[in-house]
Amino acid sequence: MSVLEMMNPATAEKLGEVREATKEDVQTAMAEAREAFSSWRNVPLKERLRFMKRLRETIVEQADDLADQIAKDTGKVKLEALMSDIFPTVATIKYYEGKAASILKTRRVRTPVTLIGRRSRVEYRPMGVVAVISPWNYPFQLSVIPAVSALITGNTVLYKPSEISPLTGKVIEDLFSSLAMPKGVFRVLHGGKETGRHLVESGPDKIFFTGSAATGKKIMAAAAERLIPVELELGGKDPMLVFADADLDRAAYGAIWGAFTNAGQTCMAVERLYVESTVYADFVKKVKEKAEKLRLDQPDENDIGSMTSPQQMEIVNNHLEDAVEKGARVLCGGRRLNGKTLHFEPTVLIDVDHSMKIMRDETFGPVLPIMPFSSEEEAVRLANETPYGLNASVWSRDMAKANRVAARIDSGNVCINDVMIGIANPHLPYGGNKESGMGRYHGPEGLLTFVHPTSVISHPGKKRRELNWFPYNRDQYEAIGSLIRLLYGGRPARGLKGLPKVAKEFFRSE
Ligand code: NAD
């Protein structure tokens, strides 16, 4: 039996252990989830939503304790656990409690005259068993929100938490157990990559994956073998564009929060900051001053928490070394805090360019590289010069310019004079372009991603034969040809007048 150790990365305190699910455990869980699906899909939406309401209320009641556990599991500041893990989760559940019925309501659609006599509708049917595979950086919201969305839509869920934040996986397991949903509807499979692979190979009906682009590609390849639909929420290298006419103080505060919250381990972190050259020096000074004031070593009032994994810190160091070797200058920070395990000082870098890893690859740590630009055109080009497309921000008092630039950035989410905040609005869809992933969740899209929109067309069934059925004859050919000309040709249609006799008779018989 193999176990995962739970440990606080900020203090190295051991927090317990959890048993990893084996291949057999995954297969048994899959069989139970399939069995449960056959009844869960028929549980009325209102009842499924009642479970989610109970979940939301339990999360709110236990918010302080949950924030504490998430902070211990990841090393993040407790306020960030409350603000960025718990807050968006309960906000999204509440949003779906109000909106799910209208989003998932069967939709009647028009039936064209050529299909006379029939009625058409779209039904939103659940897909089956959904695998939710999550990362460690916001381990609560990135697990609970997709799981809840899949459950609301009538799917059952097998959830694999990250092996780097197993305590949060355990916390989520306990939360869902307290709801007493029917057996097999929601199940946690603790473990690492191996468990994740078993889960993918067990043949779920949909995979919802959040994690790195490298893993996303592997999962998509494995899913392709079985043609399993995937939603991939992957990494980013998000640009922030500051124009000279922006409120520079606001932009500087936004930059340091966007780059350093969660110790920079945010998929939508500001990882590249571009500033119009006329205000570059002034702006860099503001950012440096603000970054230097951030607190890392206060017992209860830290701004920056610890990083979560030593491997991630290695990547940060590697990117910094590469940048400095190629001529970048560290204005502040640049090293691990003395005597602490995984605390890394907020770091501001200048003299960077796109040959450096720090401007190309996802760093996922508290590093903010800043580069000047001299025209709107150049700003857009630099912003888009990345394989990623998750989030971006544009800062200017000229709203026409800000909107114009925002429209030209190839990314799934854009903020104007703000940073990362789109995900906090549950009405907005969320997801990435290019190597930042595919698919959207949150908003109405967050439920629609877990259903098959199923078309149903029905006829009263009282007519002997249809115009398009066998046996074929010349009249049919003429009738269909005239219909095409009448309905879709250049001249406006003249009712049934221009149709050959056979077609007129057909329509009149309805
Ligand atoms: P990761 O890709 O290493 O792991 C994510 C999850 O996938 C883990 O649970 C892991 O056990 C599992 N896994 C790994 N290999 C697997 C395989 N072959 N088959 C099945 N499962 C497998 O990512 P991470 O280090 O946990 O998270 C950080 C990454 O996640 C960053 O790139 C970050 O940008 C990204 N991320 C994206 C979003 C988003 O919403 N777009 C949000 C948060 C994090």
XYZ file of C-alpha atoms and ligand atoms in Angstrom:
554
model
C 0.000 0.000 0.000
C 1.443 3.342 -0.914
C 0.699 6.530 0.999
C 0.994 10.244 0.335
C 2.495 12.350 3.076
C 0.816 15.620 3.927
C 3.205 18.370 4.922
C 3.073 22.115 5.493
C 5.617 23.481 2.991
C 6.048 26.695 4.994
C 7.116 24.917 8.186
C 7.884 21.310 7.105
C 5.374 20.198 9.784
C 3.923 16.750 9.044
C 0.151 16.821 8.736
C -0.631 13.135 8.295
C -0.924 10.772 5.383
C -3.478 9.444 2.990
C -3.638 6.149 1.099
C -3.101 6.298 -2.660
C -5.776 4.725 -4.824
C -4.532 1.695 -6.767
C -5.517 0.733 -10.293
C -8.100 -1.674 -8.819
C -9.498 1.071 -6.553
C -9.902 3.306 -9.606
C -11.677 0.573 -11.549
C -14.018 -0.200 -8.653
C -14.745 3.509 -8.217
C -15.468 3.805 -11.945
C -17.930 0.889 -11.798
C -19.691 2.465 -8.807
C -19.776 5.878 -10.451
C -21.332 4.353 -13.599
C -23.923 2.553 -11.528
C -24.695 5.742 -9.592
C -24.992 7.738 -12.820
C -28.026 5.769 -13.956
C -30.026 7.146 -11.027
C -28.275 10.477 -10.337
C -29.067 11.679 -13.872
C -32.767 11.253 -13.074
C -32.657 13.059 -9.740
C -34.534 16.314 -10.367
C -32.265 19.335 -10.834
C -33.882 21.027 -7.831
C -32.790 18.187 -5.606
C -29.257 18.121 -6.983
C -29.093 21.858 -6.321
C -30.260 21.298 -2.739
C -27.137 19.194 -2.143
C -25.006 21.987 -3.583
C -26.746 24.592 -1.418
C -25.948 22.453 1.617
C -22.352 22.230 0.414
C -22.165 26.028 0.073
C -23.615 26.589 3.543
C -21.236 24.050 5.075
C -18.266 25.712 3.375
C -19.367 29.104 4.706
C -19.864 27.737 8.243
C -16.437 26.114 8.209
C -14.681 28.833 6.164
C -12.153 29.775 8.833
C -11.129 26.191 9.471
C -11.043 25.397 5.737
C -8.838 28.436 5.041
C -6.550 27.253 7.784
C -6.213 23.774 6.293
C -5.700 25.038 2.737
C -3.031 27.471 3.995
C -1.257 24.669 5.865
C -1.423 22.394 2.835
C 0.022 24.918 0.387
C 1.971 27.430 2.470
C -0.192 30.262 1.161
C -1.315 33.186 3.306
C -4.578 32.284 5.073
C -6.290 35.422 3.720
C -5.493 34.191 0.195
C -7.035 30.797 0.973
C -10.199 32.540 2.121
C -10.243 35.142 -0.667
C -9.079 33.117 -3.664
C -10.072 29.547 -2.856
C -13.219 29.742 -0.738
C -14.801 32.992 -1.953
C -15.000 32.124 -5.690
C -16.213 28.624 -4.842
C -19.225 29.712 -2.810
C -19.942 32.583 -5.218
C -20.049 30.132 -8.128
C -22.262 27.625 -6.294
C -24.691 30.420 -5.378
C -24.718 31.612 -9.010
C -25.601 28.125 -10.267
C -28.303 27.701 -7.618
C -30.011 30.679 -9.231
C -29.174 30.079 -12.877
C -28.861 26.329 -13.501
C -32.560 25.811 -14.231
C -32.595 28.401 -17.012
C -29.198 27.366 -18.433
C -30.183 23.680 -18.618
C -33.824 24.138 -19.595
C -34.865 22.229 -22.699
C -34.900 24.788 -25.506
C -37.518 24.777 -28.233
C -36.079 25.890 -31.560
C -37.724 26.848 -34.837
C -38.401 24.221 -37.457
C -38.106 25.486 -41.050
C -41.014 25.266 -43.464
C -39.250 22.495 -45.409
C -39.648 20.289 -42.322
C -43.274 21.207 -41.914
C -45.284 19.305 -39.299
C -42.363 18.644 -37.003
C -41.267 20.176 -33.693
C -37.655 20.632 -32.637
C -35.968 20.997 -29.273
C -32.531 20.833 -27.639
C -32.149 18.820 -24.443
C -29.085 19.138 -22.216
C -28.206 15.621 -21.159
C -25.446 14.642 -18.722
C -22.408 12.895 -20.134
C -21.804 10.171 -17.532
C -18.795 9.877 -15.263
C -16.615 12.990 -15.174
C -12.965 12.778 -14.092
C -11.783 15.967 -12.382
C -7.988 16.145 -12.109
C -6.634 19.129 -10.207
C -3.430 21.043 -9.456
C -2.084 22.272 -6.118
C -1.990 26.051 -6.469
C -5.693 26.775 -5.745
C -6.511 23.236 -4.747
C -9.955 24.006 -3.343
C -11.622 26.190 -5.976
C -10.036 24.333 -8.907
C -11.509 21.081 -7.621
C -14.844 22.019 -6.087
C -16.060 24.311 -8.899
C -15.675 21.751 -11.720
C -16.977 18.952 -9.485
C -20.059 20.951 -8.502
C -20.695 21.969 -12.126
C -20.511 18.332 -13.242
C -22.785 17.162 -10.427
C -25.408 19.848 -11.018
C -25.685 18.728 -14.639
C -26.402 15.140 -13.567
C -22.966 13.567 -13.964
C -21.169 11.568 -11.330
C -17.618 12.582 -10.432
C -14.309 10.880 -9.778
C -11.933 13.495 -8.424
C -8.172 13.221 -8.180
C -6.536 15.927 -6.078
C -2.914 16.912 -6.583
C -0.368 14.800 -4.736
C 1.291 18.090 -3.715
C -1.802 19.278 -1.809
C -3.370 16.047 -0.520
C -4.718 17.600 2.675
C -7.113 19.762 0.659
C -8.182 16.620 -1.203
C -8.989 15.037 2.160
C -10.827 18.172 3.319
C -12.937 18.115 0.147
C -13.628 14.410 0.626
C -14.918 15.086 4.163
C -17.042 18.020 2.971
C -18.787 15.975 0.277
C -19.204 12.987 2.625
C -21.100 15.243 5.013
C -23.721 15.866 2.287
C -24.795 12.208 2.253
C -25.296 12.122 -1.510
C -26.149 8.692 -2.947
C -23.242 6.217 -2.997
C -20.926 6.531 -5.990
C -22.020 10.041 -6.998
C -18.812 11.732 -5.855
C -15.625 9.919 -5.019
C -12.089 11.072 -4.243
C -9.140 9.096 -5.581
C -6.029 10.253 -3.752
C -2.693 9.776 -5.439
C -0.156 11.098 -7.901
C 0.432 10.866 -11.641
C -0.018 7.099 -11.624
C -3.492 7.389 -10.110
C -4.262 10.130 -12.625
C -3.209 7.857 -15.470
C -5.354 4.997 -14.135
C -8.281 7.377 -13.931
C -7.866 8.477 -17.553
C -7.447 4.841 -18.663
C -10.554 3.761 -16.763
C -12.552 5.474 -19.519
C -14.507 8.378 -18.013
C -17.048 10.096 -20.266
C -15.383 13.496 -19.847
C -12.069 14.642 -18.436
C -11.829 18.038 -16.799
C -8.147 18.716 -16.268
C -6.427 21.682 -14.675
C -2.650 21.678 -14.628
C 0.405 22.214 -16.776
C 0.399 22.279 -20.570
C 2.853 19.347 -20.583
C 0.465 17.111 -18.622
C -2.501 18.443 -20.569
C -0.913 17.183 -23.800
C -0.346 13.732 -22.287
C -3.918 13.550 -21.050
C -5.289 14.659 -24.382
C -3.208 12.008 -26.168
C -4.456 9.285 -23.802
C -8.031 10.563 -24.138
C -7.731 10.504 -27.936
C -7.232 6.721 -27.796
C -10.762 6.438 -26.451
C -12.164 9.642 -27.966
C -12.954 10.985 -24.515
C -13.836 14.691 -24.619
C -11.446 16.824 -22.589
C -11.502 20.263 -21.114
C -7.999 21.532 -20.460
C -7.292 24.467 -18.151
C -3.553 24.937 -18.519
C -0.738 27.342 -17.793
C -0.070 30.898 -18.847
C 2.537 33.588 -19.403
C 0.189 36.491 -18.977
C 1.123 39.956 -20.213
C 0.259 43.257 -18.552
C 0.431 46.329 -20.797
C 0.786 49.718 -19.101
C 0.320 52.777 -21.311
C 1.722 56.178 -20.355
C -1.756 57.597 -19.724
C -2.672 54.914 -17.140
C -3.073 55.673 -13.456
C 0.478 54.566 -12.693
C -0.031 54.092 -8.965
C -3.029 51.846 -9.487
C -1.164 49.936 -12.193
C 1.881 49.454 -9.938
C -0.287 48.117 -7.102
C -2.067 45.882 -9.614
C 1.245 44.628 -11.006
C 2.689 43.539 -7.686
C -0.534 41.847 -6.596
C -0.941 40.199 -9.985
C 2.640 38.942 -9.955
C 3.084 38.005 -6.305
C -0.250 36.844 -4.893
C -0.080 33.148 -3.977
C 3.710 33.582 -4.224
C 3.268 33.977 -7.992
C 1.917 30.444 -8.321
C -1.181 31.491 -10.211
C -2.004 30.398 -13.729
C -3.153 33.967 -14.459
C -0.259 35.682 -12.691
C 1.278 38.710 -14.357
C 4.393 37.022 -15.750
C 5.399 39.710 -18.256
C 5.001 43.431 -17.662
C 5.339 45.808 -20.617
C 5.429 49.557 -19.960
C 5.317 52.452 -22.438
C 8.857 53.778 -22.645
C 7.987 57.408 -21.734
C 6.916 56.332 -18.228
C 9.059 53.212 -17.937
C 11.659 54.540 -15.446
C 9.029 56.166 -13.246
C 6.840 53.069 -13.270
C 9.694 50.648 -12.542
C 10.604 52.794 -9.512
C 7.027 52.607 -8.200
C 6.909 48.834 -8.650
C 10.265 48.322 -6.928
C 9.281 50.485 -3.952
C 6.024 48.626 -3.503
C 7.587 45.174 -3.950
C 10.239 45.905 -1.322
C 7.560 46.666 1.254
C 5.868 43.272 0.953
C 6.154 41.204 4.132
C 7.221 37.559 4.137
C 8.281 36.863 7.677
C 5.618 38.273 9.974
C 3.876 35.644 12.100
C 0.297 36.618 11.210
C 0.432 39.474 8.720
C 2.358 38.246 5.728
C 1.647 39.507 2.225
C 3.560 36.682 0.572
C 3.273 33.065 1.647
C 5.652 30.243 1.064
C 5.960 28.526 -2.282
C 4.319 25.117 -2.316
C 6.844 22.777 -3.864
C 10.658 22.626 -4.001
C 10.466 21.589 -7.680
C 8.682 24.850 -8.498
C 11.329 26.832 -6.658
C 13.975 25.111 -8.776
C 12.191 26.293 -11.927
C 12.132 29.856 -10.568
C 15.861 29.731 -9.809
C 16.588 28.267 -13.216
C 14.638 31.032 -15.008
C 16.369 33.712 -12.943
C 19.838 32.306 -13.629
C 19.096 32.112 -17.340
C 17.852 35.721 -17.371
C 20.812 37.113 -15.426
C 23.257 35.202 -17.633
C 21.645 36.840 -20.664
C 21.899 40.345 -19.187
C 18.840 40.870 -16.943
C 19.213 42.931 -13.755
C 17.579 42.000 -10.446
C 16.165 45.187 -8.902
C 14.947 43.540 -5.723
C 14.513 40.052 -4.311
C 15.987 37.216 -6.319
C 16.578 34.677 -3.566
C 15.066 32.387 -1.035
C 14.423 34.046 2.323
C 17.051 33.159 4.923
C 16.155 30.405 7.339
C 12.803 29.685 5.711
C 11.911 26.565 3.804
C 10.191 27.691 0.636
C 9.801 31.457 0.991
C 11.112 33.309 -2.043
C 11.517 37.078 -2.046
C 9.318 39.016 -4.470
C 11.623 39.720 -7.360
C 11.612 42.535 -9.911
C 13.725 42.145 -13.033
C 14.595 44.626 -15.779
C 16.697 44.549 -18.968
C 14.834 41.426 -20.042
C 14.004 40.283 -23.566
C 12.157 37.475 -25.297
C 15.248 35.283 -25.651
C 15.051 34.590 -21.909
C 13.070 31.759 -20.315
C 11.652 34.288 -17.857
C 9.783 35.925 -20.788
C 8.871 32.700 -22.600
C 8.195 29.807 -20.235
C 5.787 29.719 -17.326
C 7.790 30.669 -14.208
C 5.012 30.182 -11.628
C 6.823 32.014 -8.864
C 7.156 35.531 -7.387
C 9.095 37.104 -10.246
C 8.079 40.178 -12.224
C 10.107 40.935 -15.360
C 9.515 44.406 -16.848
C 10.226 45.502 -20.414
C 9.551 48.811 -22.252
C 7.554 49.260 -25.472
C 7.293 52.298 -27.681
C 4.035 51.944 -29.660
C 0.607 50.372 -29.419
C 1.550 48.073 -32.278
C 4.664 46.867 -30.502
C 2.759 46.330 -27.238
C 0.251 44.063 -28.988
C 2.989 42.171 -30.794
C 4.941 41.531 -27.584
C 1.811 40.491 -25.686
C 0.912 37.927 -28.343
C 4.458 36.612 -28.757
C 3.822 33.538 -26.585
C 2.436 30.048 -27.051
C 0.030 30.773 -24.167
C -3.230 32.733 -24.086
C -4.845 32.631 -20.670
C -5.233 36.148 -19.328
C -3.953 39.643 -20.065
C -4.453 43.151 -18.777
C -4.412 46.547 -20.451
C -3.968 49.751 -18.464
C -4.915 53.153 -19.867
C -7.264 56.028 -19.015
C -8.232 56.157 -22.677
C -10.964 53.517 -22.714
C -11.226 53.467 -26.495
C -7.537 52.604 -26.726
C -7.737 50.083 -23.861
C -10.670 48.301 -25.516
C -8.974 48.401 -28.923
C -5.777 46.841 -27.554
C -7.671 44.300 -25.430
C -9.539 43.137 -28.543
C -6.249 42.344 -30.273
C -4.800 40.160 -27.522
C -5.187 36.461 -28.158
C -6.232 35.211 -24.743
C -9.275 33.657 -23.125
C -9.657 36.409 -20.533
C -8.763 40.096 -20.540
C -8.943 42.758 -17.817
C -8.893 46.485 -18.376
C -7.285 48.605 -15.638
C -7.558 45.556 -13.418
C -5.810 42.286 -12.922
C -6.935 38.613 -12.765
C -10.358 39.591 -11.493
C -12.497 38.061 -14.268
C -12.523 34.683 -12.549
C -14.220 36.270 -9.531
C -17.322 37.039 -11.587
C -19.295 33.777 -11.805
C -21.305 35.149 -14.745
C -18.179 35.183 -16.940
C -16.776 32.128 -18.706
C -13.192 31.205 -17.928
C -10.581 29.312 -19.942
C -7.560 29.645 -22.191
C -6.597 29.941 -25.850
C -3.594 28.385 -27.589
C -1.476 26.304 -25.178
C -3.443 27.625 -22.208
C -6.068 25.035 -22.973
C -9.441 24.397 -24.510
C -12.984 24.700 -23.299
C -14.584 27.119 -20.877
C -16.104 26.819 -17.444
C -17.755 29.254 -14.995
C -20.786 31.158 -16.284
C -23.380 29.315 -18.397
C -20.491 27.641 -20.289
C -19.469 25.992 -17.018
C -22.586 23.840 -17.038
C -22.807 23.423 -20.802
C -19.319 21.916 -20.867
C -20.660 18.927 -18.902
C -23.674 18.115 -21.074
C -24.412 16.734 -24.492
C -26.714 19.210 -26.211
C -29.033 16.641 -27.730
C -31.298 17.509 -30.636
C -34.771 15.994 -30.693
C -37.113 16.437 -33.645
C -40.585 14.923 -33.601
C -43.438 14.378 -36.019
C -47.003 13.495 -35.001
C -46.485 10.383 -37.157
C -49.820 10.493 -38.968
C -48.597 11.011 -42.526
C -47.882 8.009 -44.734
C -44.806 9.183 -46.553
C -42.333 12.098 -46.730
C -41.200 13.993 -49.825
C -37.566 12.883 -49.405
C -38.251 9.165 -48.880
C -38.107 6.246 -51.354
C -39.108 5.549 -54.033
C -37.363 8.443 -55.812
C -38.787 9.917 -59.011
C -38.267 12.852 -61.357
C -40.999 14.953 -59.677
C -39.139 14.794 -56.390
C -35.946 15.996 -58.047
C -37.804 18.956 -59.515
C -39.605 19.722 -56.291
C -36.395 19.740 -54.244
C -34.578 21.767 -56.906
C -37.334 24.413 -56.879
C -37.336 24.502 -53.094
C -33.598 25.201 -53.079
C -34.041 27.993 -55.658
C -37.044 29.486 -53.889
C -35.720 29.434 -50.359
C -32.022 29.990 -50.798
C -31.598 31.588 -54.239
C -31.070 35.244 -55.047
C -34.737 36.142 -55.628
C -37.161 36.459 -52.703
C -39.406 33.425 -52.143
C -43.033 33.729 -53.354
C -44.761 31.325 -50.972
C -45.858 28.080 -52.567
C -46.522 29.769 -55.915
C -43.297 28.842 -57.700
C -43.318 25.220 -56.600
C -44.121 22.310 -58.860
C -47.405 20.512 -58.231
C -45.923 17.589 -56.359
C -44.331 19.832 -53.753
C -47.478 21.965 -53.344
C -49.535 18.851 -52.729
C -47.018 17.664 -50.228
C -47.200 20.852 -48.165
C -50.986 21.116 -48.438
C -51.372 17.583 -47.138
C -49.930 18.720 -43.790
P 0.593 19.119 -13.249
O 0.243 19.117 -14.676
O 1.931 18.655 -12.837
O -0.432 18.206 -12.407
C -1.825 18.458 -12.392
C -2.553 17.177 -11.996
O -2.384 16.200 -13.010
C -2.070 16.541 -10.712
O -3.177 16.084 -9.985
C -1.215 15.369 -11.206
O -1.138 14.298 -10.290
C -2.002 14.965 -12.434
N -1.218 14.238 -13.437
C 0.085 14.373 -13.749
N 0.419 13.571 -14.781
C -0.717 12.922 -15.144
C -1.034 11.968 -16.162
N -0.114 11.546 -17.017
N -2.302 11.534 -16.251
C -3.256 11.975 -15.412
N -3.020 12.867 -14.419
C -1.758 13.338 -14.290
O 0.305 20.601 -12.745
P 0.574 21.232 -11.322
O 2.045 21.419 -11.135
O -0.184 20.487 -10.279
O -0.135 22.653 -11.454
C 0.502 23.784 -11.962
C 0.095 24.039 -13.383
O -1.315 24.158 -13.468
C 0.633 25.334 -13.925
O 1.049 25.157 -15.254
C -0.568 26.253 -13.878
O -0.511 27.334 -14.758
C -1.666 25.314 -14.204
N -2.941 25.843 -13.753
C -3.871 26.231 -14.673
C -5.060 26.794 -14.247
C -6.122 27.254 -15.207
O -7.231 27.452 -14.749
N -5.838 27.424 -16.485
C -5.286 26.952 -12.891
C -4.326 26.552 -11.995
C -3.150 25.983 -12.430
